[in-house]
Coordinates of C-alpha atoms in Angstrom, one line a residue:
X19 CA 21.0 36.2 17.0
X20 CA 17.8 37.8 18.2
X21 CA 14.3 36.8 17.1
X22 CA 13.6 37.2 13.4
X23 CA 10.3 39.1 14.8
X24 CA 11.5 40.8 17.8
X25 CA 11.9 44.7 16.6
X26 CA 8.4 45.0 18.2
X27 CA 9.3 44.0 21.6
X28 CA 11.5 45.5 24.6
X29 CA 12.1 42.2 26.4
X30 CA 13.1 38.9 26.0
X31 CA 11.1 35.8 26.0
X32 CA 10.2 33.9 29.2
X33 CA 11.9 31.1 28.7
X34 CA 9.1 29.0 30.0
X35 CA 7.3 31.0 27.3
X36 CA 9.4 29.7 25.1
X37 CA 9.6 26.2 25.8
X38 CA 5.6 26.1 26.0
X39 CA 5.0 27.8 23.0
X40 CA 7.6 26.1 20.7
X41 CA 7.0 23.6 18.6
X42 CA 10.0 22.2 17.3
X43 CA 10.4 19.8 18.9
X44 CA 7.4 17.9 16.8
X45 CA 7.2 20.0 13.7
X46 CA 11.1 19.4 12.8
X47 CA 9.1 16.4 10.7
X48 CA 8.1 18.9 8.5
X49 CA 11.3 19.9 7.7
X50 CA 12.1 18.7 3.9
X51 CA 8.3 20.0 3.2
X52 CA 9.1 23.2 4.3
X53 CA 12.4 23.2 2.5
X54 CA 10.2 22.2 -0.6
X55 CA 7.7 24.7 0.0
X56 CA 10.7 27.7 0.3
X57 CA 12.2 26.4 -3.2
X58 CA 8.9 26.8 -4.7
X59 CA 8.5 30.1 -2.9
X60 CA 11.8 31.8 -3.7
X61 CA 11.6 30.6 -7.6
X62 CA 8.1 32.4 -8.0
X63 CA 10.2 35.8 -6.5
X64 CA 12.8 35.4 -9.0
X65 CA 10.7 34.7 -11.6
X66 CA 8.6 37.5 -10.8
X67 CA 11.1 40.3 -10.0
X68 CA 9.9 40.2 -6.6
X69 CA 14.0 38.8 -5.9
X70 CA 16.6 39.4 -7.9
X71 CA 17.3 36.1 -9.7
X72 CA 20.9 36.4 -8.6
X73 CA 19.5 36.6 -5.0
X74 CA 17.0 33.8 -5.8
X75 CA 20.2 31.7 -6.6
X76 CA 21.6 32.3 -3.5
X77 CA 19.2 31.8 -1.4
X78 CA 18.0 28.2 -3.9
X79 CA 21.6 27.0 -2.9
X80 CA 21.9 28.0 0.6
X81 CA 18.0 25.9 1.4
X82 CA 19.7 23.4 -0.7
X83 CA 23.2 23.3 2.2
X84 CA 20.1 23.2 5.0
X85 CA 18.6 20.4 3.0
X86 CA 22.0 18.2 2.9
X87 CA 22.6 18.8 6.7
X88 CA 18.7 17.8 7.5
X89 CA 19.4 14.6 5.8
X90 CA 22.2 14.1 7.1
X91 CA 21.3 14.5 10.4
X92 CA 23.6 17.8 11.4
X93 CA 20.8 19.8 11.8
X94 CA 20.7 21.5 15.1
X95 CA 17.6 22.7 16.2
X96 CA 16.5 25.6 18.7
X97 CA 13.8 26.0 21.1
X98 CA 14.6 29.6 21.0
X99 CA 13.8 29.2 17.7
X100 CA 10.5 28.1 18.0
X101 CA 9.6 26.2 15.1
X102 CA 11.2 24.2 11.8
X103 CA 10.4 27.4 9.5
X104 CA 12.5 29.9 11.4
X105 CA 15.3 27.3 12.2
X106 CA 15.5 26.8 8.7
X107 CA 16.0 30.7 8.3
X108 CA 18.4 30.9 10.8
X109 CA 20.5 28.2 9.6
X110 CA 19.9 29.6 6.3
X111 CA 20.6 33.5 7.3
X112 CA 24.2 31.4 8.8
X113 CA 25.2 30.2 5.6
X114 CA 24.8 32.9 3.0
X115 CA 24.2 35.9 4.9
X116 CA 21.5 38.7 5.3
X117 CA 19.9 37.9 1.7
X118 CA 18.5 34.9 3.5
X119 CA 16.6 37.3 4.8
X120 CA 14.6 37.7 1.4
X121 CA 13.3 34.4 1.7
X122 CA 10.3 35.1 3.5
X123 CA 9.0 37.8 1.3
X124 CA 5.7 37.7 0.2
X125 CA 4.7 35.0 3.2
X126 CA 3.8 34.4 6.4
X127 CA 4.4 31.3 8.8
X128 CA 0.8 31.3 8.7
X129 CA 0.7 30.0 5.0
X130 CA 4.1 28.4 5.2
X131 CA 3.1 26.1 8.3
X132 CA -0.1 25.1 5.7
X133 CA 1.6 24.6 2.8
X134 CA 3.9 22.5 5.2
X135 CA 1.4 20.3 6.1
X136 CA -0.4 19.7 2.7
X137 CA 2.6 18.4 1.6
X138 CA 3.2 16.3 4.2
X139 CA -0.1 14.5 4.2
X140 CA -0.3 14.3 0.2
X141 CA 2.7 12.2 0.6
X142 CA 1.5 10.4 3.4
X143 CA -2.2 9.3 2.1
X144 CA -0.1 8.2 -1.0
X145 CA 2.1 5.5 0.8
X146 CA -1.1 4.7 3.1
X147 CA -3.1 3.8 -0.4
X148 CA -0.2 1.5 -1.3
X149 CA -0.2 0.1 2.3
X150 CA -3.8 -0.8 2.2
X151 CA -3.2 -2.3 -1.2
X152 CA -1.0 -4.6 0.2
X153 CA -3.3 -5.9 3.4
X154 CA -5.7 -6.4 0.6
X155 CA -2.8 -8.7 -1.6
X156 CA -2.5 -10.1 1.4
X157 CA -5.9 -11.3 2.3
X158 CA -6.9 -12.0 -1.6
X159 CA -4.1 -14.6 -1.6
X160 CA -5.4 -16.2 1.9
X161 CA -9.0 -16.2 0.3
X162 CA -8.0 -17.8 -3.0
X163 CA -5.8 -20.7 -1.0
X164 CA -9.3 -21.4 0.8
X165 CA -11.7 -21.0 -1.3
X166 CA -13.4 -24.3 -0.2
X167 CA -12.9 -23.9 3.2
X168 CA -16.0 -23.7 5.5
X169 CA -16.2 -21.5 8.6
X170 CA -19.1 -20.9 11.2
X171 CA -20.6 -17.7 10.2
X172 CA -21.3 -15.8 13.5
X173 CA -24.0 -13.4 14.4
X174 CA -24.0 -11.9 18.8
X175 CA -20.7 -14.4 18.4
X176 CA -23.1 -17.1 17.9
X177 CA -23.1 -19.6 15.3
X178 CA -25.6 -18.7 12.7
X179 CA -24.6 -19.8 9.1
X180 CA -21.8 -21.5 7.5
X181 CA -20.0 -19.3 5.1
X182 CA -16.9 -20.0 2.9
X183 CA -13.4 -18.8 5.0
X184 CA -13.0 -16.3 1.7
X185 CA -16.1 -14.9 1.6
X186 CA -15.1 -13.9 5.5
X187 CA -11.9 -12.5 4.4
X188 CA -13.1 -10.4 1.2
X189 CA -15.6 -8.9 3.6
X190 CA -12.4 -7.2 5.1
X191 CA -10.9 -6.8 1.1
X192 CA -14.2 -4.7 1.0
X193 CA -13.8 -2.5 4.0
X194 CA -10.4 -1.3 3.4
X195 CA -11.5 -0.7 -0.4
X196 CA -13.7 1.7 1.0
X197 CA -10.7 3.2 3.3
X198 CA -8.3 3.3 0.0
X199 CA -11.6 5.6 -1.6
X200 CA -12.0 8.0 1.0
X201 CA -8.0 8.2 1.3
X202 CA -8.0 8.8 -2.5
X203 CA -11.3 10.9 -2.7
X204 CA -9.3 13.3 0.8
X205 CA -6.1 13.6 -1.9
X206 CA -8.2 16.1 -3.7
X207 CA -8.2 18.5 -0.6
X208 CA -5.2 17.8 0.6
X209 CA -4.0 18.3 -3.4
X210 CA -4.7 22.3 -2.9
X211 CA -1.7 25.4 -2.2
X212 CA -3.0 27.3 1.1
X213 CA 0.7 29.1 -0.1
X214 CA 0.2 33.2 -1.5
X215 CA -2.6 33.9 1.6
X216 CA 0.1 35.8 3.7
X217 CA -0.9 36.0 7.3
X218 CA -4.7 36.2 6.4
X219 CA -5.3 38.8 3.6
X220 CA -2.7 38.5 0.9
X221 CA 0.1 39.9 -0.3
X222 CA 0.8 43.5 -1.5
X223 CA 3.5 42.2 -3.3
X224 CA 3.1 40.8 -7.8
X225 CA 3.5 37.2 -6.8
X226 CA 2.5 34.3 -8.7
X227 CA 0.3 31.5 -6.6
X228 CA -0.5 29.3 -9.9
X229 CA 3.3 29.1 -10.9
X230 CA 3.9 28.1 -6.9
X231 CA 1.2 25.5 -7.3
X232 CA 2.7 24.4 -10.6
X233 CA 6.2 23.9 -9.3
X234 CA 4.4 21.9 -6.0
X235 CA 2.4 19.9 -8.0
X236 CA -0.9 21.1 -6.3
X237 CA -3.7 21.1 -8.7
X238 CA -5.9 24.0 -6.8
X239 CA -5.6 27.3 -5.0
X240 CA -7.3 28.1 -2.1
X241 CA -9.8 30.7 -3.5
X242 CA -10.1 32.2 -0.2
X243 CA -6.8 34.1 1.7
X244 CA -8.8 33.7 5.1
X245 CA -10.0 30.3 4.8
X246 CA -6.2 29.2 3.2
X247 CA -4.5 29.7 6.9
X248 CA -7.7 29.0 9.1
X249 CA -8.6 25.5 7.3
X250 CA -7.8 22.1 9.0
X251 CA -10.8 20.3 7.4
X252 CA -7.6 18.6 5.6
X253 CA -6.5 16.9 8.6
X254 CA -9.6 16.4 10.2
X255 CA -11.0 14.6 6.9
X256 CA -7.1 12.6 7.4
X257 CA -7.9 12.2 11.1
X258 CA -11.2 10.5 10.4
X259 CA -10.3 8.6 7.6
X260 CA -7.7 7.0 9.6
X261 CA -9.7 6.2 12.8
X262 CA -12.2 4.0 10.3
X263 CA -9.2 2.6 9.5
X264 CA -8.1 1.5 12.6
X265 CA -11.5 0.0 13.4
X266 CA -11.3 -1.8 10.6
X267 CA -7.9 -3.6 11.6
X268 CA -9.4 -3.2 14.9
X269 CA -12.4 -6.0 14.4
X270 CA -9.8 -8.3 12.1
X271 CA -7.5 -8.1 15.2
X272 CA -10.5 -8.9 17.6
X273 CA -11.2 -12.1 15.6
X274 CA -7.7 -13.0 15.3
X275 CA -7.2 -13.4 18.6
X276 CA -10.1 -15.1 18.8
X277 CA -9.7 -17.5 16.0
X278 CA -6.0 -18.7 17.5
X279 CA -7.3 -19.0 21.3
X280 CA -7.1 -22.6 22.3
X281 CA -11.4 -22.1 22.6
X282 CA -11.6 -21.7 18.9
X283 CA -8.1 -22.9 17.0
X284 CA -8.9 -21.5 13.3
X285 CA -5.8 -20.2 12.9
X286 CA -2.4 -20.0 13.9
X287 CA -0.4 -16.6 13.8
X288 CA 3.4 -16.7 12.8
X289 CA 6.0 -16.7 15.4
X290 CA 7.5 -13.6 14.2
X291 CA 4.2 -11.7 15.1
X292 CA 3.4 -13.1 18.8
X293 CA 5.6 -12.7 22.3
X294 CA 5.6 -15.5 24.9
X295 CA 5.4 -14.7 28.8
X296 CA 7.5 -14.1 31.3
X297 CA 6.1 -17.0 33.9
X298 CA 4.0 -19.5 31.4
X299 CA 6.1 -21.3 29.1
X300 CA 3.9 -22.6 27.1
X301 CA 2.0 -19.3 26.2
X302 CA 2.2 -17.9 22.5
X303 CA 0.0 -14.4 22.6
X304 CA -0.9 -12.6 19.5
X305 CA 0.6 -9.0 21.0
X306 CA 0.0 -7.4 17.3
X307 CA -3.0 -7.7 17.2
X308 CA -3.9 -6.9 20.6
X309 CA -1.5 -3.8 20.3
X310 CA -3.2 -2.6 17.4
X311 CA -6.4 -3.0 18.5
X312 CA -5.6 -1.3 21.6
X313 CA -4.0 1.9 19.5
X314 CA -7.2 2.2 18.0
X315 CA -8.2 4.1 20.5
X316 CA -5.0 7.0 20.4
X317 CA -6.4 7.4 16.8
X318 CA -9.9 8.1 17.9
X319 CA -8.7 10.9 20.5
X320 CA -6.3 12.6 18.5
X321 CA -9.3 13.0 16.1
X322 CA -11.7 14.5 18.8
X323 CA -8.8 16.1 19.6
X324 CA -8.5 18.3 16.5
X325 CA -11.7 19.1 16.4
X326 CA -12.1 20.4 19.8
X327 CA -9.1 22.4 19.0
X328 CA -11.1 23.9 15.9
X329 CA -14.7 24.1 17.3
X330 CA -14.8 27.7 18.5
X331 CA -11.8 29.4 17.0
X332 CA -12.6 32.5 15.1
X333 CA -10.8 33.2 11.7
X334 CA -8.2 33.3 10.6
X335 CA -4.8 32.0 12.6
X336 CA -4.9 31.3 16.5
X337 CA -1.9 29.7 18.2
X338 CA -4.2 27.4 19.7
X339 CA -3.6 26.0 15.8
X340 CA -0.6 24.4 17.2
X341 CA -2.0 22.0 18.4
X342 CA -3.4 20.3 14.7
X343 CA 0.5 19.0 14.5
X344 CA 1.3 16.3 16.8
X345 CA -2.0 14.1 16.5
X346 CA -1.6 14.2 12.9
X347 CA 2.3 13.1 13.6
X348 CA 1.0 10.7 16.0
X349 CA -1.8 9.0 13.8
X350 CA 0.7 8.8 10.5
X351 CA 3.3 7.1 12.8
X352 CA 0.6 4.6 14.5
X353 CA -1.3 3.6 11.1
X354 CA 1.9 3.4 9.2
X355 CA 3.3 1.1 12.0
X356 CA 0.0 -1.4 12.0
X357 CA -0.2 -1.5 8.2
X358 CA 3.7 -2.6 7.4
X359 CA 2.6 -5.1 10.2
X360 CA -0.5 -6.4 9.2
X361 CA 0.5 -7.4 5.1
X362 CA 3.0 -10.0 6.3
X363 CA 0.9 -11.0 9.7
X364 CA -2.3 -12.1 7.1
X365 CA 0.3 -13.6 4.9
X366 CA 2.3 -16.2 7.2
X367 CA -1.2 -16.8 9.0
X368 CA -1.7 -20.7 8.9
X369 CA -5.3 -22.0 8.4
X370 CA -6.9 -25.1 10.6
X371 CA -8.7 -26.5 7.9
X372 CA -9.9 -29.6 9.7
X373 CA -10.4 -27.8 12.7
X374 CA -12.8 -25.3 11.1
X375 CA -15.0 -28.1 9.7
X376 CA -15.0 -29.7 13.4
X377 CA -17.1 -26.6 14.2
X378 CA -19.3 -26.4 11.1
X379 CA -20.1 -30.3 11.5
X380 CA -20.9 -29.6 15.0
X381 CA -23.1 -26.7 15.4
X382 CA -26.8 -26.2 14.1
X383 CA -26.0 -23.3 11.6
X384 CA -27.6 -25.9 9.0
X385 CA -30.9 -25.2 10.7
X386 CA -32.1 -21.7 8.3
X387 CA -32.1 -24.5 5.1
X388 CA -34.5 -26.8 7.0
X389 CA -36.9 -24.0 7.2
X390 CA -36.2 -23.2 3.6
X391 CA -36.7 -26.6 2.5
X392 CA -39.9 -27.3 4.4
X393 CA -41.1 -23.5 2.7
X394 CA -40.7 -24.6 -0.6
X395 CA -42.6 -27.8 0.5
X396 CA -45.4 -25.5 0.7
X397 CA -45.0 -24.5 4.6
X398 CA -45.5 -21.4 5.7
X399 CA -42.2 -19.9 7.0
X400 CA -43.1 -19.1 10.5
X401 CA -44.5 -22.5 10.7
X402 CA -41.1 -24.1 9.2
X403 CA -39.2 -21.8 11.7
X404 CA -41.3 -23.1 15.0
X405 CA -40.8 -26.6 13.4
X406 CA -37.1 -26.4 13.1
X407 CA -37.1 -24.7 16.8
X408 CA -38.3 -28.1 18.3
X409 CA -36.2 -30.4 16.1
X410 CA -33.0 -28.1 17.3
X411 CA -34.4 -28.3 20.7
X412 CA -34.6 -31.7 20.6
X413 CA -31.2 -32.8 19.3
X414 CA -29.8 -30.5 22.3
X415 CA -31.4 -32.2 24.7
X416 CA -30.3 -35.2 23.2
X417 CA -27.0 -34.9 22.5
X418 CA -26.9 -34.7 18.8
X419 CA -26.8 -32.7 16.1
X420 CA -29.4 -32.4 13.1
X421 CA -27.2 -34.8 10.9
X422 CA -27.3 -37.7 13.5
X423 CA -30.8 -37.6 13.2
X424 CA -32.8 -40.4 11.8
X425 CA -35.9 -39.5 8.8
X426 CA -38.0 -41.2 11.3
X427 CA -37.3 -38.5 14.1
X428 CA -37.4 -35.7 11.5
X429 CA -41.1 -36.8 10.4
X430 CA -42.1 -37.1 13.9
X431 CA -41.6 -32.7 14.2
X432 CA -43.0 -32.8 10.1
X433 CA -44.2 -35.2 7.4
X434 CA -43.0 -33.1 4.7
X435 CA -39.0 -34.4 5.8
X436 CA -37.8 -36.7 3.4
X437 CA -34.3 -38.1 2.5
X438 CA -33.3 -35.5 -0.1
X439 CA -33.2 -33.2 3.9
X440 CA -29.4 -35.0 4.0
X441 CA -28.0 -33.6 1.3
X442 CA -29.8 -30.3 2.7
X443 CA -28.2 -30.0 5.7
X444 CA -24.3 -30.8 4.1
X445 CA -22.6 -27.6 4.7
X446 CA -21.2 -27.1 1.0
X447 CA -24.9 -27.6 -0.2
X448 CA -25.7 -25.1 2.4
X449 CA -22.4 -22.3 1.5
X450 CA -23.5 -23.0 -2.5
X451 CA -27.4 -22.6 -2.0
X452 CA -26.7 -18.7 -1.4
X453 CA -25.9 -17.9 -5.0
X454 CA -26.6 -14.5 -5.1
X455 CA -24.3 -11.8 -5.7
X456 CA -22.4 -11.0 -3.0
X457 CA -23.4 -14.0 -1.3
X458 CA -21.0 -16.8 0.1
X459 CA -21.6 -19.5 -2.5
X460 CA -18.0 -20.5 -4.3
X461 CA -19.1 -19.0 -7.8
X462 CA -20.0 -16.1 -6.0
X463 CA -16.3 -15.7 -4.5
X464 CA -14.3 -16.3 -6.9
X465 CA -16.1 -13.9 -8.8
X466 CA -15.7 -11.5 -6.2
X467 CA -12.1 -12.2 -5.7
X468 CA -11.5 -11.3 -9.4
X469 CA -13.4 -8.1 -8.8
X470 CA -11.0 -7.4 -5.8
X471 CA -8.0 -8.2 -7.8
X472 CA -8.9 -6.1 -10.7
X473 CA -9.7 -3.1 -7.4
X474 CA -6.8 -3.5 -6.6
X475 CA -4.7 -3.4 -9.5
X476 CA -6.6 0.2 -9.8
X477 CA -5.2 1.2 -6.8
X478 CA -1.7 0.1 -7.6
X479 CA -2.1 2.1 -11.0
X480 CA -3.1 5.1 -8.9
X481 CA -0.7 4.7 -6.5
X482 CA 2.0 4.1 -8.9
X483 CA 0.7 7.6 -11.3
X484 CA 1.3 9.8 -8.0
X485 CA 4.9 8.2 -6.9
X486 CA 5.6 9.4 -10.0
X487 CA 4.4 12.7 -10.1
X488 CA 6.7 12.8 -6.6
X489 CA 9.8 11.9 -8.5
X490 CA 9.0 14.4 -11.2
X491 CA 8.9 17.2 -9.1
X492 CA 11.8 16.6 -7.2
X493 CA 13.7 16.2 -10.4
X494 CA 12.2 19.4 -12.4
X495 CA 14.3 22.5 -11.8
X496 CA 13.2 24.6 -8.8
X497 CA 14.6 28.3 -10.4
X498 CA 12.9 29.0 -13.4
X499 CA 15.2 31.2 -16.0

């Protein structure tokens, strides 16, 4: 069969042509969305008069056969063909005849690849919300099963303060609250029908966007036929969203590995999510984390990517458009592969408890409090601060730490030191004396773990409301009489 758009032209296609400008091969991923799209499509032309509903039916059926054999994995696909909307009208044109033809009234690829790929990403973003909900399950469970465990707080990776394990953990529960935000806040753009624009100005024919919007559960219309096929701001905002993603998973990663080298032994990772080596027997390395902190940085380019494809294009479609589909395919595959991994990683982690008090016990991140206490003795702070800089100085060079010191070498650096400086320096006085919201004192976590739990049970609401509006239109019927 020749081209569906080759009355134009004498010759055939190069066939390096063809194989350099298909896109088949990658945008066959679209195909259920742009058999969702073409229900939607050919309903509105019965319904209007545009088709006549008997042809409507025909042609409903016949995307309904393509449907079964895309699920089942029969579908053959064409280079000549160039792309998943004109395979789909072959294969459809196969089945039930010319009339398939009668499909693509009213449209253009240029709207029908859009539509595509609204749909594709509103379904996406929905499952990465849940996703994200689940990393945060994860890590509110860790955090409430060590609520009273005491970790080094690190500033340059340098011990600075000692902070509660969960209040370390919630500050990643916080991050990826913000992710689930913008993911949910992007659902409103992605949310809108590009799908009536034609090539770029319309359509001469009656047809009905709102009713097409309706059926697809969209809840705008592009107000604009030009900016419907031209805009990517959709994927771009998607493309973005998911690199802050990935750097948040990123930095837990980078402190994972950390945290279960043999230099710091905070954790220990399950053995279901670390590979051994080849020559060293004895090695365990935490290859997820690494991995995903490595494809971070395929996340990052595929966003630069897209918008060095869209920086100088003029309106409305340019083939160079092409391009916005495989990053996108790329960055759902990678973040959807880190997230299923990271839930159950967080979840199996074990906690060294006793090793992670080894560290606090044997560090000076007790010193800040000193100052404080000799400030509200009525010392200026800078003063405090040069004070407690020779007392630290002076337990290095002896060996010790600011709790093996005696109240007869604190008074020799300040005569305001006096015994109540022991219960001072004891890291749970030091972890509860910043009780201040948001700070790592324990009333001040568990607060904030409610306040994540209740987050979070938003999120599941809203994640459950739009599964179900995904059932509902796949169940409501596509023809309307």
């Amino acid at each position: 069969m020749s081209k569906l758009w080759g009355g134009r032209f004498t010759k055939q296609t190069d066939e390096l042509v063809e194989q350099y400008t298909a896109s088949i091969t990658f945008d066959k991923k679209m195909a259920e969305e742009d058999i969702q799209g073409s229900l939607a499509h050919i309903a509105m032309l019965g319904r209007c008069g545009i088709v006549p509903q008997q042809d409507a039916e025909r042609i409903k059926d016949g995307l309904l056969q393509v449907l079964a054999l895309i699920q089942s994995g029969q579908m053959e696909y064409s280079v000549s063909d160039e792309d998943i909307h004109m395979n789909i009208e072959k294969k459809l044109i196969e089945l039930i005849g010319p009339v398939g033809g009668k499909l693509h009234t009213g449209r253009s690829r240029n709207d029908q690849v859009a539509t595509d790929m609204h749909l594709y990403l509103r379904k996406h973003v929905v499952q990465f919300v849940e996703l994200l909900g689940n990393v945060q399950e994860a890590l509110l469970t860790q955090a409430k099963e060590n609520i009273d465990t005491i970790i080094p707080g690190y500033t340059h990776l340098q011990r600075a303060q000692p902070i509660l394990f969960a209040h370390h953990l919630l500050a990643y529960v916080s991050m990826f609250e913000r992710d689930i935000e913008r993911l949910k806040d992007s659902y409103k753009r992605i949310n809108t029908l590009p799908l009536g624009a034609g090539a770029l100005a319309g359509t001469t024919f009656p047809i009905d966007r709102h009713f097409v919007a309706e059926q697809l559960g969209f809840e705008r219309i592009y107000e604009n036929s030009l900016d419907a096929v031209s805009d990517r701001d959709f994927i771009v905002e998607f493309l973005a969203n998911a690199s802050l993603i990935m750097t948040h998973l990123s930095r837990l990663c980078e402190e994972l590995v950390l945290w279960s080298s043999t230099e710091f032994q905070f954790i220990e990772l399950d053995d279901a999510f670390c590979t051994g080596s080849s020559i060293m027997p004895q090695k365990k390395n935490p290859d997820v984390p690494e991995l995903v902190r490595g494809k971070t940085g395929r996340v990052y380019g595929n966003l630069i990517g897209m918008l060095t494809v869209l920086k100088a294009l003029p309106l409305a479609y340019n083939k160079d458009m092409q391009e916005d589909k495989e990053g996108m395919f790329d960055t759902v595959a990678t973040l959807d592969g880190a997230l299923r991994l990271f839930a159950p990683m967080i979840a199996t982690m074990k906690v060294n408890r006793a090793r992670m008090r080894q560290a606090v016990n044997q560090d000076f991140s007790n010193a800040t409090d000193i100052a404080d206490f000799l400030v509200n003795k009525g010392l200026p702070f800078r003063q405090a601060h040069e004070v407690i800089g020779k007392t630290v100085l002076y337990c290095i060079q002896k060996g010790v730490y600011l709790l093996d010191l005696s109240l007869e070498e604190f008074q020799q650096f300040s005569p305001l030191f006096d015994e109540k400086i022991y219960d001072v320096l004891q890291p749970e006085q030091v972890v509860n004396a910043r009780n201040v919201y948001g700070g790592t004192a324990k009333p001040q976590v568990e607060a904030a773990i409610v306040r994540a739990a209740e987050a979070l049970q938003i999120t599941n609401a809203w994640n459950e409301q739009k599964q179900a509006e995904a059932v509902a239109l796949q169940v409501q019927p596509v023809i309307a009489k």
